[in-house]
Amino acid sequence: MNIISLDSHRAALATGTGEPTACRAGEMPWERSIAPAALHEIFAADEIEEGAAAAFALLLGWRHRPGRDRPLFWVREQASLRRHGRLYAPGLAELGIDPAQLMQAQLPDPVAVLRAGADIARTGGVGAVVIELAGRPKALDLTASRRLSLAAAQSGALVLVLRLDATPSPSACWSRWQVAAAPSRPLAAQAPGTPCFDVTLLRLRGGPAGMQYRLEWDRDAQAFHDTPLSGGMAALVAERTDPPARQLGG
Amino acid sequence: MVLAATNKAAAALGLVPGRALADARARVPDLVVLDHAPTADAVLLDWLVMACEVYSPAVAPAPPYGLVIDIAGCTHFFGHDETRLRDDLAARLARFGLTAQLALADTPEAALALARHGEADDDVRLLPVEALAIGGEDHLALRRAGLRTIGDLADRPRTALAARFGEGMTDRLARLLGEIDGRITPHRSLPAVHEEARFAEPLNHVDSAFGVIGELAELACTTLRERALGARRLTASLFRSDGHVARIMIETATPSRDPVLLMRLFREKLGSLNDPLDPGFGYDMIRLAVDHAEPLASTQLDLNGGSATDQPLATLVGRLANRFGRDRITRFASGDSYIPEQAAFELSAIDPPLPQRWSEPEPGEPPLRPLHLFDPPQRVDVIAAVPDGPPLRFRWRRRLHHVLRYEGPERIAPEWWQRQHGHEPGRHGLSRDYYRIEDAHGRRFWLFRHGLYGSEKVDPDWYMHGIFA
């Protein structure tokens, strides 16, 4: 039994690294790091950036779930409700996420969150599951993250672990991201524009890491756009390794 | 103070309920008196009603001191002999330490009257007129008229009795005599389908009890299949021989009649019980009741013989809701209100989803509603250039934020029609002025000023209501 699941995991990993199974409209180079049917970790850069990190996790889950009609699950601790507020359905609709396709589980402790998260991730027909955990719960060890990643490989769901108020620790994740809010491109009369994120790729299995991107979420296209990064040049470097760019050069 | 109830020994000394306590003390100086506790009596009666469900699913309390069991069709375990069932009940009650008057009759009223006023195996006609229970004055009037027993009344023309005592009395009489068939209103509604297993020797292991529940589930699923129903809610009742009843209730997200799935839900539920099952002296009966069933047409199997009920998501939701509690697994429902916190609700995902209506965002517009909402809103300290203007700086969670960009105000007026006297000037509640705000680092917040400066409030407070993506 174990051997079978391991094999299917390998198969999933192979599709993850090699040719992407489904190429989404407007897919950007960095999005190839989001291997389907795998575990990805998202960290908030700071305590105040937890809202941005949660939003990025949700948008990533929505965009990269394997099927259009497969629902999203959000699993969190009950205590987190007080600190971060509850998910607000009209706000989801404003981001282009159909609230009818999102189910939430609010559970008493991290053990229950991980148990339910693994159970959801293992179930066929689930699109993506976001597991929100605050701090460094004891239950989240290498075994737990390995279990989540195997569950993802088995069901094809995208599993995102959202770590708030935490520093990266060894885990079985495919990629690890750090997210902060970024200033938006202002609209007329200095009104705040569409959501922007500063995203850093901290770790990618079998790939380069350390790239920074400034991403803007386009609700109408249901895609992320690159916006010029005023400070560092890292995003430009990532652009140059991009195959279409090479074609243009050659 | 008067005596509310007495035990057998006290009754033998002539102390009857209703006698003054001082008189009783004068007669029996070393009388032991306890305070009357009607609530505790009611709790005990409730407990007894549940324990008596071992005989029949239809048990009704008859407060303050009685209960009625409808044993029609429930005597097969006792060889279709009602008196054996009664003796079993008497022995059981004696084990609980209770003294009981038991009576068998054709109608609930007659059974209660026989238990209260008669001896075992009495005829209803020999009961005193008090058995009618229509009020002390009427009883007295009947006795004055020389009518002492129910039998005396039964032979009289009913019209004369109805003219003197009202139709209620003749109705009671007819029910006592079994001329009108009476029904009880059971303590819990009768299940759509139920299966039970009784054991000659009490079952001492939880595992074997679970095996029995599995067998019952298969039987129940067969019945459900015949009736084209699927179970939504099931209760397994484990009756311990000392009267304790353990109930395990499960719910499914979609109608189901798959015994394997139902048993998995029972196991989940058992794993999450706060106090684990304690078989104690053993279970002498287990009943599985399908409390709620919905139509479920039979489906055709795949050609390669897979399972017909292959709905992994519904199964998942059912499993999670049974393990963690039905209110912890939720989906959204739209509310019909302009007040932001009332525009969306969370309902249990195990219930069938309601149609959701969300306003379509305008293409090209940024999100106007936050992704996370604080409920209740959190107080913030705000510095604004003018009291009714946008914020310049604000302090939230011990951090100072400088407002770089803003949009607003978006004014949301209170729902004055929901308030008492809301139509009168000055009593309609406080309006909110919402601002979408972006600080110098690009974090986007939703702030509002509670109350219009000047007209509604002198010094309006500011609140943080949400965080944007």
XYZ file of C-alpha atoms in Angstrom, chain B:
469
model
C -45.373 23.852 54.760
C -47.182 20.750 53.636
C -46.088 17.300 52.634
C -45.596 16.979 48.887
C -44.915 13.257 48.764
C -44.424 10.432 51.234
C -42.856 7.020 51.032
C -44.530 3.714 51.802
C -43.581 3.656 55.499
C -44.884 7.166 56.048
C -48.090 6.385 54.192
C -48.582 3.383 56.485
C -48.443 5.815 59.426
C -51.243 7.825 57.862
C -49.136 10.637 56.465
C -50.578 11.548 53.084
C -49.472 14.304 50.697
C -51.201 17.584 51.445
C -51.006 17.238 55.238
C -49.368 20.106 57.117
C -45.786 19.419 58.135
C -46.465 20.576 61.727
C -49.295 18.044 62.067
C -47.122 15.293 60.644
C -44.281 16.171 63.057
C -46.761 16.134 65.944
C -47.763 12.606 64.971
C -44.355 11.232 64.081
C -41.703 13.285 65.916
C -38.695 11.603 64.265
C -40.006 12.112 60.728
C -37.257 12.617 58.149
C -38.191 15.552 55.900
C -36.441 16.581 52.703
C -37.129 19.688 50.652
C -39.377 19.178 47.653
C -37.299 19.434 44.490
C -39.656 19.478 41.488
C -36.808 20.001 39.030
C -34.909 16.982 40.302
C -38.151 14.984 40.068
C -38.581 16.061 36.447
C -34.975 15.137 35.657
C -35.444 11.712 37.196
C -38.655 11.237 35.233
C -36.861 12.167 32.009
C -34.096 9.724 32.778
C -36.682 7.043 33.508
C -38.482 7.749 30.246
C -35.230 7.152 28.359
C -34.442 4.018 30.325
C -37.937 2.689 29.527
C -37.337 3.085 25.814
C -35.793 -0.341 26.150
C -39.365 -1.701 25.976
C -40.782 0.434 23.213
C -39.710 3.458 21.190
C -42.953 5.212 22.208
C -42.657 6.382 25.808
C -44.306 9.529 27.129
C -43.826 11.172 30.501
C -47.015 11.799 32.509
C -45.833 14.418 34.976
C -45.385 14.670 37.847
C -44.913 11.033 38.791
C -45.946 8.858 35.893
C -45.020 7.632 32.486
C -46.845 5.736 29.771
C -45.294 3.137 27.489
C -47.079 2.134 24.304
C -46.237 -1.566 24.091
C -48.439 -2.395 21.133
C -46.399 -4.776 18.990
C -43.442 -4.738 21.376
C -44.102 -7.900 23.360
C -42.550 -10.500 21.068
C -39.402 -10.641 23.168
C -41.595 -11.630 26.159
C -43.452 -14.338 24.272
C -46.326 -12.000 23.396
C -47.229 -11.916 27.063
C -47.836 -8.428 28.415
C -47.715 -9.487 32.051
C -44.186 -10.860 31.561
C -43.122 -7.491 30.167
C -44.726 -5.808 33.165
C -42.921 -8.100 35.598
C -39.627 -7.433 33.807
C -40.255 -3.694 34.122
C -41.112 -4.060 37.816
C -37.881 -5.970 38.436
C -35.899 -3.374 36.491
C -37.417 -0.482 38.434
C -36.768 -2.310 41.701
C -33.110 -2.587 40.626
C -33.060 1.202 40.168
C -34.401 1.503 43.745
C -37.808 2.784 42.703
C -41.227 1.723 43.923
C -43.735 1.797 41.107
C -47.396 1.095 40.502
C -47.755 -0.630 37.165
C -50.931 -1.225 35.232
C -51.789 -2.570 31.800
C -54.773 -1.185 29.926
C -56.053 -0.503 26.457
C -55.788 3.278 26.585
C -53.152 5.507 28.184
C -55.768 7.208 30.377
C -57.050 3.901 31.722
C -53.518 2.685 32.423
C -52.657 5.850 34.334
C -55.943 5.726 36.307
C -55.410 2.064 37.178
C -51.843 2.734 38.298
C -52.856 5.691 40.433
C -56.136 4.577 41.943
C -56.403 0.847 41.582
C -54.748 -2.442 42.336
C -53.029 -4.593 39.757
C -55.388 -6.493 37.469
C -58.310 -4.312 38.540
C -61.244 -3.540 36.345
C -61.518 0.100 35.328
C -65.188 0.045 36.332
C -64.254 -0.565 39.981
C -62.108 2.578 40.196
C -63.362 5.511 42.295
C -64.655 8.576 40.457
C -61.428 10.395 41.401
C -59.822 8.419 38.599
C -61.540 10.810 36.199
C -59.205 13.571 37.444
C -61.610 16.367 36.516
C -61.312 18.473 39.677
C -62.083 18.058 43.354
C -65.474 19.807 43.310
C -66.818 17.618 40.532
C -65.592 14.494 42.303
C -67.438 15.634 45.439
C -70.572 16.380 43.458
C -70.485 12.896 41.929
C -70.057 11.282 45.329
C -72.954 13.345 46.745
C -75.080 12.070 43.887
C -74.266 8.529 44.988
C -71.981 7.799 42.057
C -68.870 6.307 43.603
C -67.210 4.281 40.904
C -66.509 4.589 37.215
C -68.851 1.656 36.718
C -71.718 3.697 38.206
C -71.055 6.430 35.664
C -70.599 4.101 32.737
C -74.193 2.959 32.897
C -75.698 6.470 33.063
C -76.861 8.302 29.949
C -73.934 10.434 28.818
C -75.999 13.438 27.739
C -77.131 14.130 31.313
C -73.549 13.853 32.595
C -72.276 16.124 29.835
C -74.991 18.692 30.660
C -73.920 18.763 34.309
C -70.123 18.310 34.110
C -69.255 19.309 30.585
C -68.089 17.318 27.585
C -64.594 17.034 28.951
C -65.846 14.695 31.630
C -67.749 12.353 29.294
C -64.747 12.351 26.995
C -62.458 11.304 29.852
C -64.957 8.654 30.828
C -65.063 7.253 27.311
C -61.257 7.169 27.217
C -61.084 5.426 30.585
C -63.541 2.819 29.425
C -61.636 2.311 26.199
C -64.483 3.504 24.001
C -62.235 6.065 22.368
C -58.805 4.919 21.289
C -56.154 7.139 22.791
C -52.595 7.666 21.622
C -49.647 8.991 23.532
C -47.288 11.697 22.331
C -43.926 9.983 22.655
C -41.001 11.663 24.341
C -39.065 11.571 21.070
C -40.651 11.346 17.662
C -40.867 7.869 16.233
C -38.014 7.107 13.835
C -38.615 6.433 10.157
C -36.844 3.100 10.450
C -35.544 1.374 13.517
C -33.888 -1.909 14.263
C -33.091 -3.381 17.633
C -31.234 -6.266 19.178
C -31.797 -7.677 22.659
C -29.419 -9.924 24.472
C -30.170 -12.649 26.965
C -26.858 -11.879 28.637
C -25.633 -8.284 28.800
C -22.952 -7.372 26.273
C -19.757 -6.338 28.049
C -17.526 -5.067 25.271
C -17.745 -1.915 23.244
C -16.312 -3.764 20.235
C -19.020 -6.394 20.234
C -21.610 -3.667 20.762
C -20.221 -2.000 17.655
C -20.474 -5.258 15.777
C -24.142 -5.384 16.702
C -24.649 -1.792 15.526
C -23.057 -2.850 12.237
C -25.537 -5.701 11.841
C -28.424 -3.391 12.707
C -27.117 -0.846 10.189
C -27.223 -3.507 7.474
C -30.801 -4.392 8.380
C -31.801 -0.728 8.453
C -30.125 -0.118 5.088
C -32.085 -2.993 3.572
C -35.324 -1.437 4.802
C -34.219 1.965 3.510
C -33.469 0.444 0.114
C -36.931 -1.112 -0.049
C -38.502 2.257 0.692
C -36.106 4.171 -1.622
C -34.900 6.288 1.290
C -31.486 7.412 2.455
C -30.566 8.187 6.046
C -29.515 11.709 6.997
C -29.454 11.297 10.776
C -29.111 8.142 12.835
C -29.029 7.455 16.540
C -27.621 4.351 18.137
C -28.995 3.894 21.656
C -27.135 1.527 23.939
C -29.270 0.564 26.924
C -27.178 -0.449 29.889
C -28.752 -2.863 32.312
C -28.577 -0.290 35.132
C -30.830 2.083 33.209
C -28.147 4.322 31.692
C -28.691 5.017 28.011
C -25.787 6.093 25.791
C -26.765 7.726 22.537
C -24.470 8.196 19.575
C -25.880 10.416 16.875
C -24.383 10.797 13.431
C -25.338 12.924 10.472
C -24.523 12.463 6.828
C -24.049 15.231 4.283
C -26.134 13.424 1.656
C -28.774 10.706 2.040
C -27.009 7.403 2.392
C -27.814 3.757 2.898
C -24.305 2.383 2.805
C -23.692 0.423 6.024
C -19.906 0.685 5.633
C -20.054 4.473 5.420
C -22.483 4.725 8.337
C -20.293 2.524 10.498
C -17.257 4.645 9.670
C -19.165 7.717 10.820
C -20.138 5.914 14.032
C -16.487 5.053 14.657
C -15.456 8.699 14.016
C -18.091 9.877 16.441
C -17.081 7.350 19.048
C -13.483 8.537 18.774
C -14.516 12.121 19.461
C -16.873 11.508 22.395
C -15.983 13.500 25.467
C -16.668 10.585 27.780
C -15.909 7.237 26.181
C -18.507 4.496 26.204
C -18.534 2.645 29.494
C -20.273 -0.709 29.192
C -20.380 -1.089 32.994
C -22.557 -4.080 33.745
C -23.214 -4.557 30.060
C -25.787 -3.544 27.488
C -28.974 -5.519 27.357
C -30.370 -3.859 24.273
C -29.119 -1.822 21.336
C -31.421 0.125 19.066
C -30.493 1.828 15.835
C -32.983 4.454 14.721
C -33.000 6.391 11.460
C -34.352 9.674 12.813
C -34.355 11.504 9.555
C -34.478 10.019 6.075
C -34.735 11.559 2.644
C -35.733 10.066 -0.697
C -32.827 8.368 -2.425
C -33.439 6.619 -5.727
C -31.399 3.526 -6.384
C -28.457 4.084 -8.711
C -26.913 1.777 -11.196
C -23.470 0.399 -10.554
C -20.627 1.054 -12.933
C -19.973 -1.591 -15.542
C -16.744 -2.480 -13.776
C -18.627 -2.934 -10.517
C -17.472 0.111 -8.562
C -19.348 1.496 -5.618
C -22.521 3.327 -6.536
C -22.248 5.896 -3.762
C -18.924 7.343 -4.776
C -19.259 10.873 -3.473
C -15.954 11.531 -1.760
C -16.696 15.173 -0.959
C -20.045 14.548 0.722
C -18.467 11.703 2.656
C -15.608 13.949 3.707
C -17.921 16.693 4.950
C -19.999 14.164 6.861
C -16.920 12.637 8.428
C -15.449 15.977 9.504
C -18.768 17.256 10.841
C -19.251 14.110 12.900
C -15.729 14.153 14.223
C -15.385 17.835 15.099
C -18.970 19.033 15.467
C -21.437 20.134 12.817
C -20.914 23.881 13.336
C -17.162 23.727 12.798
C -17.383 22.794 9.119
C -19.087 25.644 7.338
C -19.909 27.124 3.997
C -21.103 30.632 3.207
C -24.666 31.868 2.970
C -25.584 35.315 1.754
C -27.437 37.645 4.076
C -29.860 40.261 2.905
C -28.387 43.400 4.426
C -26.233 46.400 3.614
C -24.565 46.209 7.009
C -21.238 44.524 6.119
C -21.122 42.037 8.985
C -24.660 40.882 8.193
C -24.109 40.419 4.472
C -22.584 36.949 4.862
C -23.119 34.071 7.244
C -21.537 30.723 7.797
C -23.815 27.700 7.960
C -22.957 24.105 8.616
C -21.676 22.438 5.452
C -23.572 19.262 6.280
C -26.874 20.984 5.550
C -27.893 21.275 1.899
C -26.393 24.475 0.457
C -28.602 27.513 0.058
C -28.489 29.542 -3.150
C -25.885 32.261 -2.735
C -26.175 35.710 -4.229
C -23.094 37.897 -4.301
C -22.819 41.179 -6.135
C -20.761 40.901 -9.317
C -17.652 43.088 -9.108
C -17.261 45.773 -11.769
C -14.527 44.843 -14.282
C -11.372 46.860 -13.721
C -12.349 47.990 -10.246
C -10.214 47.059 -7.242
C -11.856 44.970 -4.487
C -14.242 47.159 -2.509
C -14.801 44.692 0.310
C -12.079 43.214 2.529
C -11.029 39.590 2.506
C -10.966 39.311 6.291
C -13.569 40.967 8.445
C -13.271 41.703 12.138
C -16.456 40.954 13.974
C -16.766 42.921 16.224
C -14.761 45.780 14.647
C -11.584 46.781 16.486
C -11.110 50.222 17.937
C -8.257 52.307 16.470
C -6.809 55.714 17.305
C -6.968 57.939 14.270
C -5.556 61.352 13.481
C -7.452 63.158 10.753
C -6.855 66.604 9.297
C -10.482 67.592 9.821
C -12.966 65.777 12.056
C -15.125 64.650 9.132
C -12.248 64.020 6.742
C -10.154 60.970 5.849
C -7.598 59.623 8.327
C -3.977 60.766 8.100
C -2.406 58.365 10.569
C -3.774 55.652 12.770
C -2.497 53.355 15.466
C -3.616 49.736 15.377
C -2.142 46.916 17.442
C 0.570 49.197 18.796
C 1.788 50.165 15.315
C 1.537 53.524 13.654
C 0.384 53.501 10.027
C 0.707 56.476 7.710
C -2.090 56.702 5.187
C -0.667 57.027 1.690
C -3.786 56.492 -0.406
C -7.432 56.354 0.456
C -10.812 56.158 -1.131
C -13.994 57.206 0.573
C -16.095 57.805 2.396
C -18.582 55.103 1.495
C -21.461 55.890 3.780
C -23.515 53.017 5.143
C -26.569 54.234 7.012
C -28.006 52.246 9.898
C -31.087 50.105 9.359
C -33.420 52.453 11.194
C -36.468 50.335 10.328
C -35.049 47.529 12.442
C -34.805 49.669 15.554
C -37.463 50.560 18.029
C -38.408 54.260 17.550
C -35.902 54.285 14.671
C -38.150 56.583 12.649
C -37.895 59.375 15.206
C -35.208 62.000 14.609
C -31.961 61.270 16.412
C -32.834 57.665 17.225
C -32.002 55.925 13.968
C -28.529 54.844 15.103
C -25.101 55.883 13.876
C -24.032 55.975 10.239
C -20.651 54.609 9.246
C -18.218 56.308 6.885
C -15.969 53.644 5.380
C -12.535 54.392 3.936
C -10.371 52.054 1.880
C -6.885 52.837 3.003
C -3.410 51.931 1.880
C -0.496 52.692 4.156
C 3.063 53.573 3.172
C 4.030 49.850 2.949
C 1.104 48.832 0.810
C -1.084 47.229 3.451
C -4.731 47.819 2.730
C -7.284 48.300 5.484
C -10.949 49.086 5.837
C -11.584 51.746 8.467
C -14.806 53.435 9.403
C -15.868 56.423 11.443
C -18.821 55.549 13.641
C -21.248 58.427 13.597
C -21.347 61.565 11.475
C -19.330 64.372 12.977
C -21.541 67.122 14.320
C -24.983 65.812 13.435
C -24.805 62.372 15.059
C -21.837 62.447 17.392
C -19.517 65.093 18.763
C -16.408 62.933 18.838
C -16.882 59.911 16.567
C -14.818 56.772 17.198
C -12.836 54.976 14.514
C -12.844 51.243 13.971
C -10.810 48.763 11.937
C -13.312 46.537 10.195
C -11.275 44.483 7.781
C -8.074 43.745 5.890
C -7.870 43.711 2.109
C -5.753 41.362 0.079
